[in-house]
Backbone as ProteinMPNN parsed JSONL, in Angstrom:
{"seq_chain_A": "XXXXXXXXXXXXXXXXXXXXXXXXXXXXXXXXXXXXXXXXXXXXXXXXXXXXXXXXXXXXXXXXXXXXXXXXXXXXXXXXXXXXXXXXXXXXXXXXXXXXXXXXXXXXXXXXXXXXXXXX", "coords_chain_A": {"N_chain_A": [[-5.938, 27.047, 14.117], [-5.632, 26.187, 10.934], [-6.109, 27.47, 7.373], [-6.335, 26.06, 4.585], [-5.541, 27.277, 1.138], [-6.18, 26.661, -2.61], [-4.844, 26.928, -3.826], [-2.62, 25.396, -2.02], [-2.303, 23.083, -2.275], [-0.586, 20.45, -3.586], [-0.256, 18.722, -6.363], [0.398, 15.136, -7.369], [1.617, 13.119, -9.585], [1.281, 10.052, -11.342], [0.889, 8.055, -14.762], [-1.912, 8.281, -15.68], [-2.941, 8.555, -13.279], [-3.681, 10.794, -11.135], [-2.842, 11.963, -7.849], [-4.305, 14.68, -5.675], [-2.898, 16.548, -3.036], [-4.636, 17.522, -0.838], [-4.623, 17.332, 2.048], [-1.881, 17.88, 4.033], [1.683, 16.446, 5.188], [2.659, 18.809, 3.19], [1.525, 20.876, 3.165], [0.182, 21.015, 5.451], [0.395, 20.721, 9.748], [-0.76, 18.876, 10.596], [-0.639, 15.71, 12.96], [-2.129, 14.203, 12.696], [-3.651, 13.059, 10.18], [-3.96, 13.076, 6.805], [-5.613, 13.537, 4.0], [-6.175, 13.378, 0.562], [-7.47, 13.539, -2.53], [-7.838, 11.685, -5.113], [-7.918, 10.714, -8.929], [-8.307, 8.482, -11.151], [-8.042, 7.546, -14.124], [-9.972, 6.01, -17.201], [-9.342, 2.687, -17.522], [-6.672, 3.004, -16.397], [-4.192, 2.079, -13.668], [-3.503, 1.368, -9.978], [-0.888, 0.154, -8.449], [-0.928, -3.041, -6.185], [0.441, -2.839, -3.302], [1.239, -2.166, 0.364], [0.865, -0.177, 3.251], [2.732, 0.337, 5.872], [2.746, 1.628, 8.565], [0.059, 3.025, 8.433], [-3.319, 3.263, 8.427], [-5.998, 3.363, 5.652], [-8.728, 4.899, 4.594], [-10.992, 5.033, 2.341], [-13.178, 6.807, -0.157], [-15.375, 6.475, -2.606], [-16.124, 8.381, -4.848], [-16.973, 9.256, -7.601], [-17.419, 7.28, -10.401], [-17.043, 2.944, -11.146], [-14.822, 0.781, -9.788], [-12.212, -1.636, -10.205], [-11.274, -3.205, -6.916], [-7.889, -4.123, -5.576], [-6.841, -6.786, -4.011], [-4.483, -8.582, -1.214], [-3.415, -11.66, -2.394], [-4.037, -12.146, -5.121], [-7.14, -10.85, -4.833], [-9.997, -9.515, -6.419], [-12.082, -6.523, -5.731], [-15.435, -5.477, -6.464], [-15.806, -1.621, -6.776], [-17.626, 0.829, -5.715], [-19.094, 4.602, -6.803], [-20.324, 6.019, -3.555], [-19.766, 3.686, -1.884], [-18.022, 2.564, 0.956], [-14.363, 2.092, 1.857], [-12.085, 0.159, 4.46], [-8.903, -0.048, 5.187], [-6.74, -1.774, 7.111], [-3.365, -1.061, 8.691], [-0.652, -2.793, 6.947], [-2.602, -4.215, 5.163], [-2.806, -5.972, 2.072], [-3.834, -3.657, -1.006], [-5.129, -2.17, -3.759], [-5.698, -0.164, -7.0], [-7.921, -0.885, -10.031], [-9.381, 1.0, -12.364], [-11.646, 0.055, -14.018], [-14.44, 0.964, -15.145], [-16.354, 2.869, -17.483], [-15.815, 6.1, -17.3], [-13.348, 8.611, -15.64], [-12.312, 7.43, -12.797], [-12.985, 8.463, -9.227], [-11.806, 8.951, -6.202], [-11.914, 9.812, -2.325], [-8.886, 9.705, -0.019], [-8.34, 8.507, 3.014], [-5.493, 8.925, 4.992], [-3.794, 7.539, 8.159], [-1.721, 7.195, 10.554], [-0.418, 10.132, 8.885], [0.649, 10.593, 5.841], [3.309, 11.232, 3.748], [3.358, 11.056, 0.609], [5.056, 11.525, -1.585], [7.149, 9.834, -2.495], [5.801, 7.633, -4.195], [5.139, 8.687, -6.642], [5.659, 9.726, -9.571], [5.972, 12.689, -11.312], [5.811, 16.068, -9.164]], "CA_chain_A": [[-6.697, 26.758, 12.914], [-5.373, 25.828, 9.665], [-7.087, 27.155, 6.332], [-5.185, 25.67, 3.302], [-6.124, 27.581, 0.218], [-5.921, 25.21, -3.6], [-2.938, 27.231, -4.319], [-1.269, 25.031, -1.33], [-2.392, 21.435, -3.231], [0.408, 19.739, -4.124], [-0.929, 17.5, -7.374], [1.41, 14.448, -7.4], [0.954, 12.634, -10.795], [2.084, 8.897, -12.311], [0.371, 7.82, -16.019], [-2.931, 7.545, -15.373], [-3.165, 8.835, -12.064], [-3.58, 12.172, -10.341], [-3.034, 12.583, -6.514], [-4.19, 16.342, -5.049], [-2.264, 16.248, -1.419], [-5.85, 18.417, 0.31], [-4.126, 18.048, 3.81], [-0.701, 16.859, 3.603], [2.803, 17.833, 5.403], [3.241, 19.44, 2.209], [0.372, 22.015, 3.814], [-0.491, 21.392, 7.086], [0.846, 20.15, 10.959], [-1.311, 17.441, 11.334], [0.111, 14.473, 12.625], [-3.149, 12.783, 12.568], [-4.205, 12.413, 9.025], [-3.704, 13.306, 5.432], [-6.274, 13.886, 3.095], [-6.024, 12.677, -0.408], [-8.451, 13.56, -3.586], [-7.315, 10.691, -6.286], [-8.159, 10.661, -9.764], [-7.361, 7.383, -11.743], [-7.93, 7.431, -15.73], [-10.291, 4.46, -17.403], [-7.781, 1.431, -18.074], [-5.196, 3.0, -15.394], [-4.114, 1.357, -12.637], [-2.601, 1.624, -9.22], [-0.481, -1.474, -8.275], [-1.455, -3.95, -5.458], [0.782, -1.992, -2.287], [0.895, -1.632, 1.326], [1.826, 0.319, 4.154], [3.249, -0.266, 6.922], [2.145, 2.264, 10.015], [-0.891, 4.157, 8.571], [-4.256, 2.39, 7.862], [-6.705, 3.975, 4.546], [-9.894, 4.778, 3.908], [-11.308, 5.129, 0.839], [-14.703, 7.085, 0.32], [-15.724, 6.478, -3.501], [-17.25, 9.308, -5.096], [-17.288, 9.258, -9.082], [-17.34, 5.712, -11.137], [-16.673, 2.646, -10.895], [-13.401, 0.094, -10.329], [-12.027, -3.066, -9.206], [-9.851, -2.906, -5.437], [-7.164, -5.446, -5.879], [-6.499, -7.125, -3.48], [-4.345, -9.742, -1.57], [-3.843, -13.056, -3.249], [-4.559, -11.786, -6.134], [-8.225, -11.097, -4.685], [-10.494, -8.172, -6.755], [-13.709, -6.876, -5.475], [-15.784, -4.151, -6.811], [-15.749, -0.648, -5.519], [-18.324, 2.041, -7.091], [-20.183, 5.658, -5.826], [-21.233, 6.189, -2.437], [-19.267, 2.926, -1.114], [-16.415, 3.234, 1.635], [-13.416, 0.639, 1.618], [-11.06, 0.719, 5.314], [-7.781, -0.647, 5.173], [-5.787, -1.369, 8.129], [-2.092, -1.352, 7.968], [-0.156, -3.933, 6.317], [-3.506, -4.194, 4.212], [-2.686, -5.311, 0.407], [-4.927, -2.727, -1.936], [-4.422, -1.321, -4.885], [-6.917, -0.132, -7.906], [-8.106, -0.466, -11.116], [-10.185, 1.214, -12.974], [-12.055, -0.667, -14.827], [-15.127, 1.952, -15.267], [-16.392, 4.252, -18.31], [-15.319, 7.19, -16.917], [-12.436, 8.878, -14.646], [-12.962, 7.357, -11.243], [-12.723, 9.227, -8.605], [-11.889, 8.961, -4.75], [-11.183, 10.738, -1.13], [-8.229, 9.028, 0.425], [-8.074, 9.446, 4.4], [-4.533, 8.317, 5.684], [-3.985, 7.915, 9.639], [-1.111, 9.129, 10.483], [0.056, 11.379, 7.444], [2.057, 10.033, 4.905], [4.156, 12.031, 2.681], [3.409, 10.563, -1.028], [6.06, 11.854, -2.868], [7.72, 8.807, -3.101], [4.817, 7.061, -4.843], [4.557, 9.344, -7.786], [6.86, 10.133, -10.902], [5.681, 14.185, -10.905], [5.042, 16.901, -8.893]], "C_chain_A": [[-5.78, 26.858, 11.706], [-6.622, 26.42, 8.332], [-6.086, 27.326, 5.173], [-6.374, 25.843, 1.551], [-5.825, 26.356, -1.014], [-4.617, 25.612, -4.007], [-2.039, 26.088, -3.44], [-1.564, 23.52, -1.389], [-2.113, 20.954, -3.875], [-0.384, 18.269, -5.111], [0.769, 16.603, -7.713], [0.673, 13.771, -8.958], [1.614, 11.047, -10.635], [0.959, 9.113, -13.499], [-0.771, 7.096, -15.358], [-3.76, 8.15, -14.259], [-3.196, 10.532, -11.779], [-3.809, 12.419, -9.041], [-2.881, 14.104, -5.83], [-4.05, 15.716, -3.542], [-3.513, 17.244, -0.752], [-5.224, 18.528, 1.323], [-3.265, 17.304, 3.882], [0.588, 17.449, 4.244], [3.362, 18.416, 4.284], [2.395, 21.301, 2.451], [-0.178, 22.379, 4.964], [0.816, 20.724, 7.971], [0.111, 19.524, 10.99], [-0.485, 16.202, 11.166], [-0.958, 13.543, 12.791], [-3.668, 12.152, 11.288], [-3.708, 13.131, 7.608], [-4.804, 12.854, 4.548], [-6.435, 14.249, 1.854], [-7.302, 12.576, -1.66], [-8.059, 12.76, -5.309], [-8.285, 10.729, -7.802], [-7.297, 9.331, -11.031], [-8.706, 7.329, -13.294], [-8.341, 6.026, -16.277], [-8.95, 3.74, -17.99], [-6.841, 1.678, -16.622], [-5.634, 2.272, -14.056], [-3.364, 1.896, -11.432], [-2.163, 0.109, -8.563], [-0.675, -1.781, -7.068], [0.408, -3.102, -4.316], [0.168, -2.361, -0.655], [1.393, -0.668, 2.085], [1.738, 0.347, 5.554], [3.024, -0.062, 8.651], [0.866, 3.371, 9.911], [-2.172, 2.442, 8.262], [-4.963, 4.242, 6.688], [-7.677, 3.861, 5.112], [-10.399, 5.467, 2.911], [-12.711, 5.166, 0.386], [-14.388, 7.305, -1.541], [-16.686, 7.393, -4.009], [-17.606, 9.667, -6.542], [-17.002, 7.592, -9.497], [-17.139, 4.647, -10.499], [-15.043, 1.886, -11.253], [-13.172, -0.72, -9.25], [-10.896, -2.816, -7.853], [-9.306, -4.233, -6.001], [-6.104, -5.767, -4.553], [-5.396, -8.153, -2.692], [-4.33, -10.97, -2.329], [-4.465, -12.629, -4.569], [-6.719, -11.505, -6.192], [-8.882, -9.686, -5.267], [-12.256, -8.231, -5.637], [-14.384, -5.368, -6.385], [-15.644, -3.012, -5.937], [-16.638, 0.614, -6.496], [-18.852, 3.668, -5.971], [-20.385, 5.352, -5.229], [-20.698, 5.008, -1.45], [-17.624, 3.314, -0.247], [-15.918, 1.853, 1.875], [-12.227, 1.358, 3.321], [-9.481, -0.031, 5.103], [-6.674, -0.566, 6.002], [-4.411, -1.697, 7.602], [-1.561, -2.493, 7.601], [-1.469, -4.723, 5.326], [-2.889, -4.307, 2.915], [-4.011, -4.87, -0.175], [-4.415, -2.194, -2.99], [-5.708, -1.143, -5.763], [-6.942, -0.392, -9.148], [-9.244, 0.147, -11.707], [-11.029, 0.83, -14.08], [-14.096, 0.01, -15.704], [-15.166, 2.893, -16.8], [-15.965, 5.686, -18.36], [-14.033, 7.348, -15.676], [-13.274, 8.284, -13.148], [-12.128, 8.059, -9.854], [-12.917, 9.123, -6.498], [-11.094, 9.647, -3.312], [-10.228, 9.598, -0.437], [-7.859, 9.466, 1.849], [-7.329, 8.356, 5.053], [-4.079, 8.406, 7.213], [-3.258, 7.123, 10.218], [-0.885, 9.152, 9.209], [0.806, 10.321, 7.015], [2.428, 10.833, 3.522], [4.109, 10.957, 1.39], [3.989, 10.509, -1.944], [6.591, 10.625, -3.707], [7.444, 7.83, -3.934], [4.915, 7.945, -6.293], [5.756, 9.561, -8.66], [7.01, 11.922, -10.788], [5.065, 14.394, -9.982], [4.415, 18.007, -9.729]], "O_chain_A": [[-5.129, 27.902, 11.666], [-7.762, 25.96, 8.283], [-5.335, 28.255, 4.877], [-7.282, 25.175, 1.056], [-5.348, 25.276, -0.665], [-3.64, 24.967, -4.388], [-0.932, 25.773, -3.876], [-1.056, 22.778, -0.549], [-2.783, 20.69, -4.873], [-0.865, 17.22, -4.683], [1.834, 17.089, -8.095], [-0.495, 13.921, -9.316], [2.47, 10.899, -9.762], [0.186, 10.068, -13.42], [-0.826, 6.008, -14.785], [-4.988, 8.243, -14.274], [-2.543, 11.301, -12.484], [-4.838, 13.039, -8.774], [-1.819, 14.643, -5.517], [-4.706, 14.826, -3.001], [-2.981, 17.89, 0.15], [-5.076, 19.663, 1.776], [-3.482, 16.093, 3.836], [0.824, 18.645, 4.072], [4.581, 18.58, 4.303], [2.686, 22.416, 2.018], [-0.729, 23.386, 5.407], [1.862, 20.316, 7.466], [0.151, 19.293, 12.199], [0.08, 15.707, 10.19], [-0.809, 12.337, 12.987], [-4.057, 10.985, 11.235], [-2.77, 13.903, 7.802], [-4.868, 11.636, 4.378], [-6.836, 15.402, 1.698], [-8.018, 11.575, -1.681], [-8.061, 13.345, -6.393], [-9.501, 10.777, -7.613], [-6.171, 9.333, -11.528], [-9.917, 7.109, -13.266], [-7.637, 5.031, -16.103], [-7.97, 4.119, -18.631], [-6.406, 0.764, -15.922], [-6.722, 1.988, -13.554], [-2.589, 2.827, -11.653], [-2.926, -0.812, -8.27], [-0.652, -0.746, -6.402], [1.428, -2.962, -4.991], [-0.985, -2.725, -0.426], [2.446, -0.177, 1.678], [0.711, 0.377, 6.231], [3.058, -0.866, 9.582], [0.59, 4.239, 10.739], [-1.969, 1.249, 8.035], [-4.681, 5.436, 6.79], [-7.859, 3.031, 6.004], [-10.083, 6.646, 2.758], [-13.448, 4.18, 0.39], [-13.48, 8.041, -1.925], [-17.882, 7.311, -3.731], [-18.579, 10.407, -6.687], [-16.351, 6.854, -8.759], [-16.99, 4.801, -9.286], [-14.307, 2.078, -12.221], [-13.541, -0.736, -8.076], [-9.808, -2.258, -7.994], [-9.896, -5.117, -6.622], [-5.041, -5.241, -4.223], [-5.11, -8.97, -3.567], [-5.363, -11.27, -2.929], [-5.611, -13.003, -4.818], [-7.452, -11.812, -7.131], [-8.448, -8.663, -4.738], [-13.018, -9.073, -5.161], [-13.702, -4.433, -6.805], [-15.433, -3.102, -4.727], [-16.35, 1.101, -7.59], [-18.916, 3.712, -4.742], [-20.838, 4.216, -5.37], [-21.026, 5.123, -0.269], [-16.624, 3.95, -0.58], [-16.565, 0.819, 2.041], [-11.748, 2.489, 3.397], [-9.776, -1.02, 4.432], [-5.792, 0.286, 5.902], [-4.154, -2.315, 6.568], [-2.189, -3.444, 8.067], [-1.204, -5.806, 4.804], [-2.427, -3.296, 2.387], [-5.075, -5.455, 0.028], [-3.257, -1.78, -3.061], [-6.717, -1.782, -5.465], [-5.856, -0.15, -9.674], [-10.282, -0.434, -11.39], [-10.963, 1.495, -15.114], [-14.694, -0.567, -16.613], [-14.176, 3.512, -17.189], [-15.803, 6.313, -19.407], [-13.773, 6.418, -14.913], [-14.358, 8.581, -12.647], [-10.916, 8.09, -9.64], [-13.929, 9.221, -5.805], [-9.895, 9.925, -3.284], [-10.783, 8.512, -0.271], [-7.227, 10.503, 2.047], [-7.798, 7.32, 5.524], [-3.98, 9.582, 7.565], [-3.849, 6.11, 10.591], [-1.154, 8.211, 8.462], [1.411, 9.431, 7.614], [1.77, 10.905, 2.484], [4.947, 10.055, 1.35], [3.815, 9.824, -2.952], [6.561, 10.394, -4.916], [8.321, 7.143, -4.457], [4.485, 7.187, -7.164], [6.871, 9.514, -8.142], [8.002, 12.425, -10.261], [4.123, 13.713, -9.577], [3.611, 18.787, -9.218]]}, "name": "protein", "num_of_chains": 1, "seq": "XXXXXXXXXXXXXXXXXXXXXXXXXXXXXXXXXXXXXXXXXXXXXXXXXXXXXXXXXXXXXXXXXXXXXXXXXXXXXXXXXXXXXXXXXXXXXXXXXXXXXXXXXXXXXXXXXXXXXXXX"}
């Protein structure tokens, strides 16, 4: 058993953005998933991305904001909706919402984030 207190929740940042690592090899041994509490700032964005050996999912739980997709394709994404994304999936977000929007990110396998972010 694993119990990972908030002290051991590595907050990754860019402008705009705030990723808390919840279950991450920055905290745990799992090589099955990584668990991801995102916070993206009205206006901010996260750019159109994939990757390569995990698939997403993406459980929406404060505001809304546009997924951006492929081909330049948006769709909405608000509360209470879930988005999957297998690998090699393009996604990315904006926030386009009144308020901070807010979502759980569940990666499978793990992926170390660092490299995505400006701060730890």
């Amino acid at each position: 058993m694993e119990f990972i207190h908030q002290l051991d929740v590595l907050r990754l940042s860019n402008p705009g953005v705030v990723s808390e690592q919840l279950l991450s090899p920055h905290n745990s041994t799992s090589a099955r998933v990584t668990i991801t509490r995102v916070t993206v700032d009205k206006g901010a964005l996260q750019p159109r991305h994939t990757h390569e050996s995990s698939e997403q999912i993406w459980i929406a739980l404060v505001g809304t904001a546009t997924l951006l997709l492929e081909e330049e394709e948006t769709k909405s994404f608000q509360q209470g909706q879930i988005v999957r994304f297998e690998e090699n999936d393009v996604h990315g977000l904006e926030n386009t919402g009144a308020e901070p929007f807010v979502y759980l990110s569940v990666t499978a396998p793990p992926i170390n984030f660092d490299f995505a972010y400006q701060t730890k």
